[in-house]
Amino acid sequence: MEHTTELISAASIAARVDEMAARLDEDYAVLGELVLVGVLKGSFIFLADLARRLSIPHRVEFIAVSSYGDRESDEAGEVRLIMDVRHPIVDKHVLVVEDIVDTGHTLSYLMRLLLARGPASLRACTLLHKPDRRQVDVQIDYVGFEIPDTWVVGYGLDFAERHRTLPNLCELVVDGS
Ligand code: 5GP
């Protein structure tokens, strides 16, 4: 079977999300309304916490993608759109909010998709980044934590829909492997 061991505590996540929100408040202070685009499902808890700590005016949108193949983007890195944002983003300041950047295929796809719609600005924010796994060169403007190449669950992230609502970030350990 499997078990989980803590990688990042709920208190450390809260402290880092506070810092990230403060940075965004500063960076977007003079730009006007920010459109946060949360990537479902994994980012929903991060987005909820981040958005509630922002002082700048902001709107929340969601987008959903899926990878061909199994859980991760497969080798070909093919990503498809499952659900689009509700409102046009042309001339808006857009921030993509991801749970984790692994190979980079998903974020790269999303940035190309959204950039083609003519936003006033487009940046990416991720709670977690696995630098060792990167295959695609894509700019990430805000990173919460860099983590080693391990499968992470909790705080919105799942394994086969399990462990998503753990308050902390944990490494999933498959026993006997
Ligand atoms: P990428 O396209 O960068 O390879 O993968 C991004 C997506 O893969 C994430 O949005 C997430 O859905 C999934 N993913 C990658 N690594 C992990 C992980 O450690 N834990 C979980 N739960 N999902 C991951």
Coordinates of N, CA and C and ligand atoms in Angstrom, one line a residue:
M1 N 0.8 -1.2 0.0 CA 0.0 0.0 0.0 C 0.9 1.3 0.0
E2 N 0.3 2.3 0.5 CA 1.1 3.6 0.5 C 0.9 4.4 1.8
H3 N 1.8 5.2 2.1 CA 1.6 6.1 3.2 C 2.2 7.5 2.8
T4 N 1.9 8.5 3.7 CA 2.4 9.8 3.4 C 3.3 10.3 4.5
T5 N 4.3 11.1 4.1 CA 5.2 11.7 5.1 C 5.3 13.2 4.8
E6 N 5.2 14.0 5.9 CA 5.2 15.4 5.7 C 6.4 16.0 5.0
L7 N 6.2 16.8 4.0 CA 7.3 17.5 3.3 C 7.3 19.0 3.7
I8 N 6.1 19.6 3.7 CA 6.0 21.0 4.1 C 4.8 21.2 5.0
S9 N 5.0 21.8 6.2 CA 3.9 21.8 7.2 C 2.8 22.9 6.7
A10 N 1.7 22.8 7.3 CA 0.6 23.8 7.0 C 1.1 25.2 7.4
A11 N 1.8 25.3 8.5 CA 2.3 26.6 9.0 C 3.3 27.2 8.0
S12 N 4.2 26.3 7.5 CA 5.1 26.9 6.5 C 4.4 27.3 5.2
I13 N 3.4 26.5 4.8 CA 2.7 26.9 3.6 C 2.0 28.2 3.8
A14 N 1.4 28.4 4.9 CA 0.6 29.7 5.2 C 1.6 30.8 5.2
A15 N 2.8 30.7 5.8 CA 3.8 31.7 5.8 C 4.2 32.1 4.4
R16 N 4.5 31.1 3.6 CA 5.0 31.3 2.2 C 3.9 32.0 1.4
V17 N 2.6 31.5 1.5 CA 1.5 32.1 0.8 C 1.3 33.6 1.1
D18 N 1.5 33.9 2.4 CA 1.5 35.3 2.9 C 2.5 36.1 2.1
E19 N 3.8 35.6 2.0 CA 4.8 36.3 1.3 C 4.5 36.5 -0.1
M20 N 4.0 35.4 -0.8 CA 3.7 35.5 -2.2 C 2.6 36.5 -2.4
A21 N 1.6 36.6 -1.6 CA 0.5 37.5 -1.7 C 1.1 39.0 -1.6
A22 N 2.0 39.1 -0.6 CA 2.6 40.5 -0.4 C 3.3 40.9 -1.7
R23 N 4.1 40.0 -2.3 CA 4.8 40.3 -3.5 C 3.9 40.7 -4.6
L24 N 2.8 39.9 -4.8 CA 1.8 40.2 -5.8 C 1.2 41.6 -5.6
D25 N 0.8 41.9 -4.3 CA 0.3 43.2 -4.0 C 1.2 44.3 -4.5
E26 N 2.5 44.1 -4.2 CA 3.5 45.1 -4.6 C 3.6 45.2 -6.1
D27 N 3.7 44.0 -6.8 CA 4.0 44.0 -8.2 C 2.8 44.5 -9.0
Y28 N 1.6 44.3 -8.5 CA 0.4 44.6 -9.3 C -0.2 45.9 -8.8
A29 N 0.4 46.6 -7.8 CA -0.3 47.7 -7.2 C -0.7 48.8 -8.2
V30 N 0.1 49.1 -9.2 CA -0.2 50.2 -10.1 C -0.9 49.7 -11.4
L31 N -1.1 48.4 -11.5 CA -1.6 47.9 -12.8 C -3.2 47.8 -12.8
G32 N -3.8 47.8 -11.7 CA -5.3 47.7 -11.7 C -5.7 46.2 -11.5
E33 N -6.8 45.8 -11.9 CA -7.4 44.5 -11.6 C -6.5 43.4 -12.1
L34 N -6.4 42.4 -11.3 CA -5.6 41.2 -11.6 C -6.7 40.0 -11.8
V35 N -6.5 39.2 -12.9 CA -7.3 38.1 -13.1 C -6.5 36.8 -12.7
L36 N -6.9 36.1 -11.7 CA -6.2 34.9 -11.3 C -6.9 33.8 -12.0
V37 N -6.1 33.0 -12.7 CA -6.6 31.8 -13.4 C -6.1 30.6 -12.8
G38 N -6.9 29.9 -12.0 CA -6.5 28.7 -11.2 C -6.7 27.5 -12.1
V39 N -5.6 26.7 -12.1 CA -5.6 25.5 -12.9 C -6.2 24.3 -12.1
L40 N -7.4 23.8 -12.5 CA -8.1 22.8 -11.7 C -7.4 21.4 -12.0
K41 N -7.5 20.4 -11.1 CA -8.2 20.7 -9.8 C -7.1 21.1 -8.8
G42 N -5.9 20.8 -9.0 CA -4.9 20.9 -7.9 C -4.7 22.2 -7.3
S43 N -5.0 23.3 -8.0 CA -4.6 24.6 -7.4 C -5.7 25.2 -6.6
F44 N -6.8 24.5 -6.4 CA -8.0 25.2 -5.8 C -7.8 25.6 -4.4
I45 N -7.0 24.9 -3.6 CA -6.8 25.4 -2.2 C -5.8 26.5 -2.1
F46 N -4.7 26.3 -2.9 CA -3.7 27.4 -3.0 C -4.3 28.7 -3.5
L47 N -5.1 28.6 -4.5 CA -5.7 29.8 -5.1 C -6.7 30.4 -4.1
A48 N -7.4 29.6 -3.3 CA -8.3 30.2 -2.3 C -7.6 30.9 -1.3
D49 N -6.5 30.3 -0.8 CA -5.7 31.0 0.3 C -5.0 32.2 -0.3
L50 N -4.4 32.1 -1.4 CA -3.6 33.2 -2.0 C -4.6 34.4 -2.3
A51 N -5.7 34.1 -2.9 CA -6.6 35.2 -3.3 C -7.2 35.9 -2.1
R52 N -7.4 35.2 -1.0 CA -7.9 35.8 0.2 C -6.9 36.7 1.0
R53 N -5.6 36.5 0.6 CA -4.6 37.3 1.3 C -4.2 38.5 0.4
L54 N -4.8 38.6 -0.8 CA -4.5 39.8 -1.7 C -5.2 41.0 -1.3
S55 N -4.6 42.2 -1.3 CA -5.3 43.4 -1.1 C -5.7 44.1 -2.4
I56 N -5.0 43.8 -3.4 CA -5.2 44.4 -4.7 C -6.6 43.8 -5.3
P57 N -7.2 44.6 -6.1 CA -8.5 44.1 -6.8 C -8.2 42.9 -7.6
H58 N -9.0 41.9 -7.6 CA -8.7 40.7 -8.4 C -10.0 40.0 -8.7
R59 N -10.0 39.2 -9.7 CA -11.1 38.3 -10.1 C -10.6 36.9 -10.1
V60 N -11.4 35.9 -10.0 CA -11.0 34.5 -10.0 C -11.7 33.8 -11.2
E61 N -10.8 33.1 -11.9 CA -11.3 32.3 -13.0 C -10.7 30.9 -12.8
F62 N -11.3 29.9 -13.5 CA -10.7 28.6 -13.5 C -10.5 28.1 -14.9
I63 N -9.5 27.2 -15.0 CA -9.3 26.5 -16.3 C -8.9 25.1 -16.0
A64 N -9.3 24.2 -16.8 CA -9.0 22.8 -16.5 C -8.3 22.1 -17.7
V65 N -7.2 21.4 -17.5 CA -6.5 20.7 -18.6 C -6.3 19.3 -18.2
S66 N -6.1 18.5 -19.2 CA -5.7 17.1 -18.8 C -4.7 16.7 -19.8
S67 N -3.9 15.7 -19.3 CA -2.8 15.2 -20.1 C -3.2 13.9 -20.8
Y68 N -2.8 13.7 -22.0 CA -3.0 12.4 -22.6 C -2.1 11.4 -21.9
G69 N -2.6 10.2 -21.7 CA -1.7 9.3 -20.9 C -2.3 9.2 -19.5
D70 N -1.4 8.9 -18.6 CA -1.8 8.7 -17.3 C -1.8 9.9 -16.4
R71 N -1.2 9.9 -15.3 CA -1.4 11.0 -14.3 C -0.6 12.3 -14.7
E72 N 0.6 12.1 -15.3 CA 1.4 13.2 -15.6 C 1.3 13.5 -17.1
S73 N 1.8 14.6 -17.5 CA 2.0 14.8 -18.9 C 2.8 13.6 -19.5
D74 N 2.4 13.0 -20.6 CA 3.1 11.9 -21.0 C 4.4 12.4 -21.8
E75 N 5.1 11.4 -22.3 CA 6.4 11.8 -22.9 C 6.2 12.8 -24.0
A76 N 5.1 12.7 -24.8 CA 4.9 13.6 -25.9 C 4.5 15.0 -25.4
G77 N 4.1 15.0 -24.1 CA 3.7 16.3 -23.5 C 2.5 16.9 -24.0
E78 N 1.6 16.0 -24.5 CA 0.3 16.5 -25.0 C -0.7 16.9 -23.9
V79 N -1.2 18.1 -24.0 CA -2.1 18.6 -23.0 C -3.4 19.0 -23.8
R80 N -4.6 18.8 -23.2 CA -5.8 19.3 -23.8 C -6.6 20.1 -22.8
L81 N -7.4 21.0 -23.4 CA -8.2 21.9 -22.6 C -9.5 21.2 -22.3
I82 N -9.9 21.1 -21.0 CA -11.1 20.4 -20.6 C -12.2 21.5 -20.3
M83 N -11.8 22.6 -19.7 CA -12.7 23.7 -19.3 C -12.0 25.0 -19.5
D84 N -12.7 25.9 -20.2 CA -12.0 27.2 -20.4 C -12.5 28.2 -19.4
V85 N -11.8 29.4 -19.3 CA -12.2 30.5 -18.4 C -13.5 31.0 -18.9
R86 N -14.3 31.7 -18.0 CA -15.6 32.1 -18.4 C -15.7 33.5 -19.1
H87 N -14.7 34.3 -18.8 CA -14.7 35.7 -19.4 C -13.5 36.0 -20.2
P88 N -13.6 36.8 -21.2 CA -12.5 37.2 -22.1 C -11.4 37.8 -21.2
I89 N -10.1 37.5 -21.6 CA -9.0 38.1 -20.8 C -8.2 39.1 -21.6
V90 N -8.8 39.5 -22.8 CA -8.1 40.5 -23.6 C -7.9 41.8 -22.8
D91 N -6.7 42.4 -22.8 CA -6.4 43.6 -22.1 C -6.4 43.5 -20.6
K92 N -6.5 42.3 -20.1 CA -6.5 42.1 -18.6 C -5.1 41.6 -18.2
H93 N -4.8 41.9 -16.9 CA -3.5 41.4 -16.3 C -3.8 40.1 -15.7
V94 N -3.2 39.0 -16.3 CA -3.6 37.7 -16.0 C -2.4 37.0 -15.3
L95 N -2.8 36.2 -14.2 CA -1.8 35.4 -13.5 C -2.3 34.0 -13.4
V96 N -1.6 33.1 -14.1 CA -1.9 31.7 -14.0 C -1.4 31.1 -12.7
V97 N -2.3 30.4 -12.0 CA -2.0 29.9 -10.6 C -2.0 28.4 -10.7
E98 N -0.8 27.8 -10.6 CA -0.7 26.3 -10.7 C -0.3 25.8 -9.4
D99 N -0.7 24.5 -9.2 CA -0.2 23.8 -8.0 C 1.2 23.4 -8.1
I100 N 1.6 22.8 -9.2 CA 3.0 22.3 -9.3 C 3.4 22.3 -10.8
V101 N 4.6 22.7 -11.0 CA 5.2 22.6 -12.3 C 6.3 21.4 -12.3
D102 N 6.0 20.5 -13.1 CA 6.8 19.2 -13.2 C 7.7 19.3 -14.4
T103 N 7.2 18.7 -15.5 CA 8.0 18.7 -16.8 C 7.9 20.1 -17.4
G104 N 6.8 20.9 -17.1 CA 6.6 22.2 -17.7 C 5.6 22.2 -18.9
H105 N 5.2 21.0 -19.3 CA 4.4 20.9 -20.5 C 3.0 21.6 -20.3
T106 N 2.4 21.4 -19.1 CA 1.1 21.9 -18.9 C 1.2 23.5 -18.8
L107 N 2.1 24.0 -18.1 CA 2.2 25.5 -18.0 C 2.6 26.1 -19.4
S108 N 3.4 25.4 -20.1 CA 3.8 25.9 -21.4 C 2.6 26.0 -22.3
Y109 N 1.8 25.0 -22.3 CA 0.6 24.9 -23.1 C -0.4 26.1 -22.7
L110 N -0.6 26.2 -21.4 CA -1.5 27.3 -20.9 C -1.0 28.7 -21.2
M111 N 0.3 28.9 -21.1 CA 0.8 30.2 -21.4 C 0.6 30.6 -22.9
R112 N 0.9 29.6 -23.8 CA 0.7 29.8 -25.2 C -0.8 30.1 -25.5
L113 N -1.7 29.3 -24.9 CA -3.1 29.4 -25.1 C -3.6 30.8 -24.7
L114 N -3.2 31.3 -23.5 CA -3.7 32.5 -23.0 C -3.0 33.7 -23.6
L115 N -1.8 33.6 -24.0 CA -1.0 34.7 -24.6 C -1.7 35.1 -25.9
A116 N -2.2 34.0 -26.7 CA -2.8 34.2 -28.0 C -4.1 35.1 -27.9
R117 N -4.6 35.3 -26.7 CA -5.8 36.0 -26.5 C -5.6 37.5 -26.1
G118 N -4.4 37.9 -26.2 CA -4.1 39.3 -26.0 C -4.3 39.9 -24.6
P119 N -3.8 39.3 -23.6 CA -3.9 39.9 -22.3 C -2.9 41.1 -22.2
A120 N -3.2 42.0 -21.2 CA -2.3 43.2 -21.0 C -1.0 42.7 -20.5
S121 N -1.0 41.6 -19.6 CA 0.2 41.0 -19.2 C -0.2 39.6 -18.8
L122 N 0.8 38.7 -18.8 CA 0.6 37.3 -18.5 C 1.8 36.8 -17.7
R123 N 1.5 36.3 -16.5 CA 2.6 35.7 -15.7 C 2.1 34.4 -15.1
A124 N 3.1 33.7 -14.5 CA 2.8 32.4 -13.9 C 3.2 32.3 -12.5
C125 N 2.4 31.7 -11.7 CA 2.7 31.5 -10.3 C 2.4 30.0 -10.0
T126 N 3.4 29.4 -9.2 CA 3.1 28.0 -8.9 C 3.5 27.8 -7.4
L127 N 2.8 27.0 -6.7 CA 3.1 26.7 -5.3 C 4.4 25.9 -5.3
L128 N 4.5 24.9 -6.1 CA 5.6 23.9 -6.1 C 6.3 23.8 -7.5
H129 N 7.6 23.6 -7.4 CA 8.3 23.4 -8.7 C 9.3 22.3 -8.5
K130 N 9.4 21.4 -9.4 CA 10.4 20.3 -9.4 C 11.4 20.6 -10.5
P131 N 12.4 21.3 -10.2 CA 13.4 21.7 -11.2 C 14.1 20.6 -11.9
D132 N 14.3 19.5 -11.2 CA 15.0 18.3 -11.8 C 14.2 17.6 -12.9
R133 N 12.9 17.9 -12.9 CA 12.0 17.2 -13.9 C 11.7 18.0 -15.1
R134 N 12.2 19.2 -15.2 CA 11.8 20.1 -16.3 C 12.3 19.6 -17.6
Q135 N 11.4 19.6 -18.6 CA 11.7 19.3 -20.0 C 11.5 20.5 -20.9
V136 N 10.6 21.4 -20.5 CA 10.2 22.5 -21.3 C 10.6 23.8 -20.7
D137 N 11.2 24.7 -21.4 CA 11.7 26.0 -20.9 C 10.5 26.9 -20.9
V138 N 9.9 27.1 -19.7 CA 8.8 28.1 -19.6 C 9.1 29.0 -18.3
Q139 N 8.8 30.2 -18.5 CA 9.1 31.2 -17.4 C 8.1 31.0 -16.3
I140 N 8.6 30.9 -15.0 CA 7.7 30.9 -13.9 C 8.1 32.2 -13.1
D141 N 7.1 33.1 -12.9 CA 7.4 34.3 -12.3 C 7.4 34.3 -10.7
Y142 N 6.6 33.4 -10.2 CA 6.5 33.3 -8.7 C 6.4 31.8 -8.3
V143 N 7.4 31.4 -7.5 CA 7.5 30.0 -7.1 C 7.4 30.0 -5.5
G144 N 6.5 29.1 -5.0 CA 6.4 28.9 -3.6 C 7.6 28.2 -3.0
F145 N 7.7 26.9 -3.4 CA 8.8 26.1 -2.9 C 9.3 25.2 -4.1
E146 N 10.7 25.1 -4.1 CA 11.3 24.1 -5.0 C 11.4 22.8 -4.2
I147 N 11.0 21.7 -4.9 CA 11.0 20.4 -4.2 C 11.7 19.4 -5.0
P148 N 12.2 18.3 -4.4 CA 12.8 17.2 -5.2 C 11.8 16.4 -6.0
D149 N 12.4 15.5 -6.8 CA 11.5 14.7 -7.7 C 10.8 13.6 -6.9
T150 N 9.7 13.9 -6.4 CA 8.9 13.0 -5.6 C 7.4 13.3 -5.8
W151 N 6.5 12.3 -5.6 CA 5.1 12.6 -5.8 C 4.5 13.2 -4.5
V152 N 3.9 14.4 -4.7 CA 3.4 15.2 -3.6 C 1.9 15.2 -3.6
V153 N 1.4 15.1 -2.4 CA -0.1 15.1 -2.2 C -0.4 16.1 -1.1
G154 N -1.7 16.4 -1.0 CA -2.2 17.3 0.1 C -2.3 18.7 -0.4
Y155 N -3.0 19.6 0.3 CA -3.2 21.0 0.0 C -3.6 21.2 -1.5
G156 N -4.5 20.3 -1.9 CA -5.1 20.4 -3.2 C -4.6 19.3 -4.2
L157 N -3.4 18.8 -3.9 CA -2.8 17.8 -4.8 C -3.2 16.4 -4.4
D158 N -3.4 15.6 -5.4 CA -4.0 14.2 -5.1 C -3.1 13.1 -5.7
F159 N -3.5 11.9 -5.3 CA -3.0 10.7 -6.0 C -4.3 9.9 -6.2
A160 N -4.7 9.8 -7.5 CA -5.9 9.1 -7.8 C -7.1 9.6 -7.0
E161 N -7.2 10.9 -6.9 CA -8.2 11.6 -6.1 C -8.1 11.5 -4.6
R162 N -7.1 10.8 -4.1 CA -7.0 10.7 -2.7 C -6.0 11.7 -2.1
H163 N -6.1 12.0 -0.8 CA -5.2 12.9 -0.1 C -5.3 14.4 -0.4
R164 N -6.3 14.8 -1.3 CA -6.3 16.1 -1.8 C -6.6 17.2 -0.7
T165 N -7.3 16.8 0.4 CA -7.6 17.8 1.4 C -6.8 17.7 2.7
L166 N -5.7 17.0 2.6 CA -4.7 17.1 3.7 C -4.3 18.6 3.9
P167 N -4.1 19.0 5.1 CA -3.8 20.4 5.3 C -2.3 20.8 5.0
N168 N -1.5 19.8 4.9 CA 0.0 20.0 4.6 C 0.3 19.3 3.3
L169 N 1.6 19.5 2.9 CA 2.1 18.9 1.7 C 2.9 17.7 2.1
C170 N 2.6 16.6 1.5 CA 3.2 15.3 1.9 C 3.8 14.6 0.7
E171 N 4.8 13.8 1.0 CA 5.4 12.9 0.0 C 4.6 11.6 0.0
L172 N 4.2 11.1 -1.1 CA 3.5 9.9 -1.1 C 4.5 8.7 -1.3
V173 N 4.5 7.8 -0.3 CA 5.5 6.8 -0.3 C 4.7 5.5 -0.6
V174 N 5.1 4.8 -1.7 CA 4.4 3.5 -2.0 C 5.3 2.4 -1.3
D175 N 4.7 1.8 -0.4 CA 5.4 0.8 0.4 C 5.9 -0.4 -0.5
G176 N 7.1 -0.8 -0.2 CA 7.6 -2.0 -0.9 C 8.2 -1.7 -2.3
S177 N 8.2 -0.4 -2.7 CA 8.8 -0.1 -4.0 C 10.1 0.6 -3.9
Ligands
5GP1 P1 3.8 19.0 -16.0 O1 2.9 19.3 -17.3 O2 4.5 20.2 -15.6 O3 4.6 17.8 -16.2 O4 2.8 18.6 -14.9 C1 1.9 19.4 -14.3 C2 0.8 18.6 -13.7 O5 1.2 17.3 -13.3 C3 0.4 19.3 -12.4 O6 -0.6 20.3 -12.6 C4 -0.2 18.1 -11.6 O7 -1.5 17.9 -12.0 C5 0.6 16.9 -12.1 N1 1.7 16.6 -11.1 C6 3.0 16.7 -11.4 N2 3.8 16.3 -10.3 C7 2.8 16.1 -9.3 C8 3.0 15.6 -8.0 O8 4.1 15.5 -7.4 N3 1.8 15.5 -7.3 C9 0.6 15.6 -7.9 N4 -0.5 15.4 -7.1 N5 0.4 16.0 -9.1 C10 1.6 16.3 -9.9

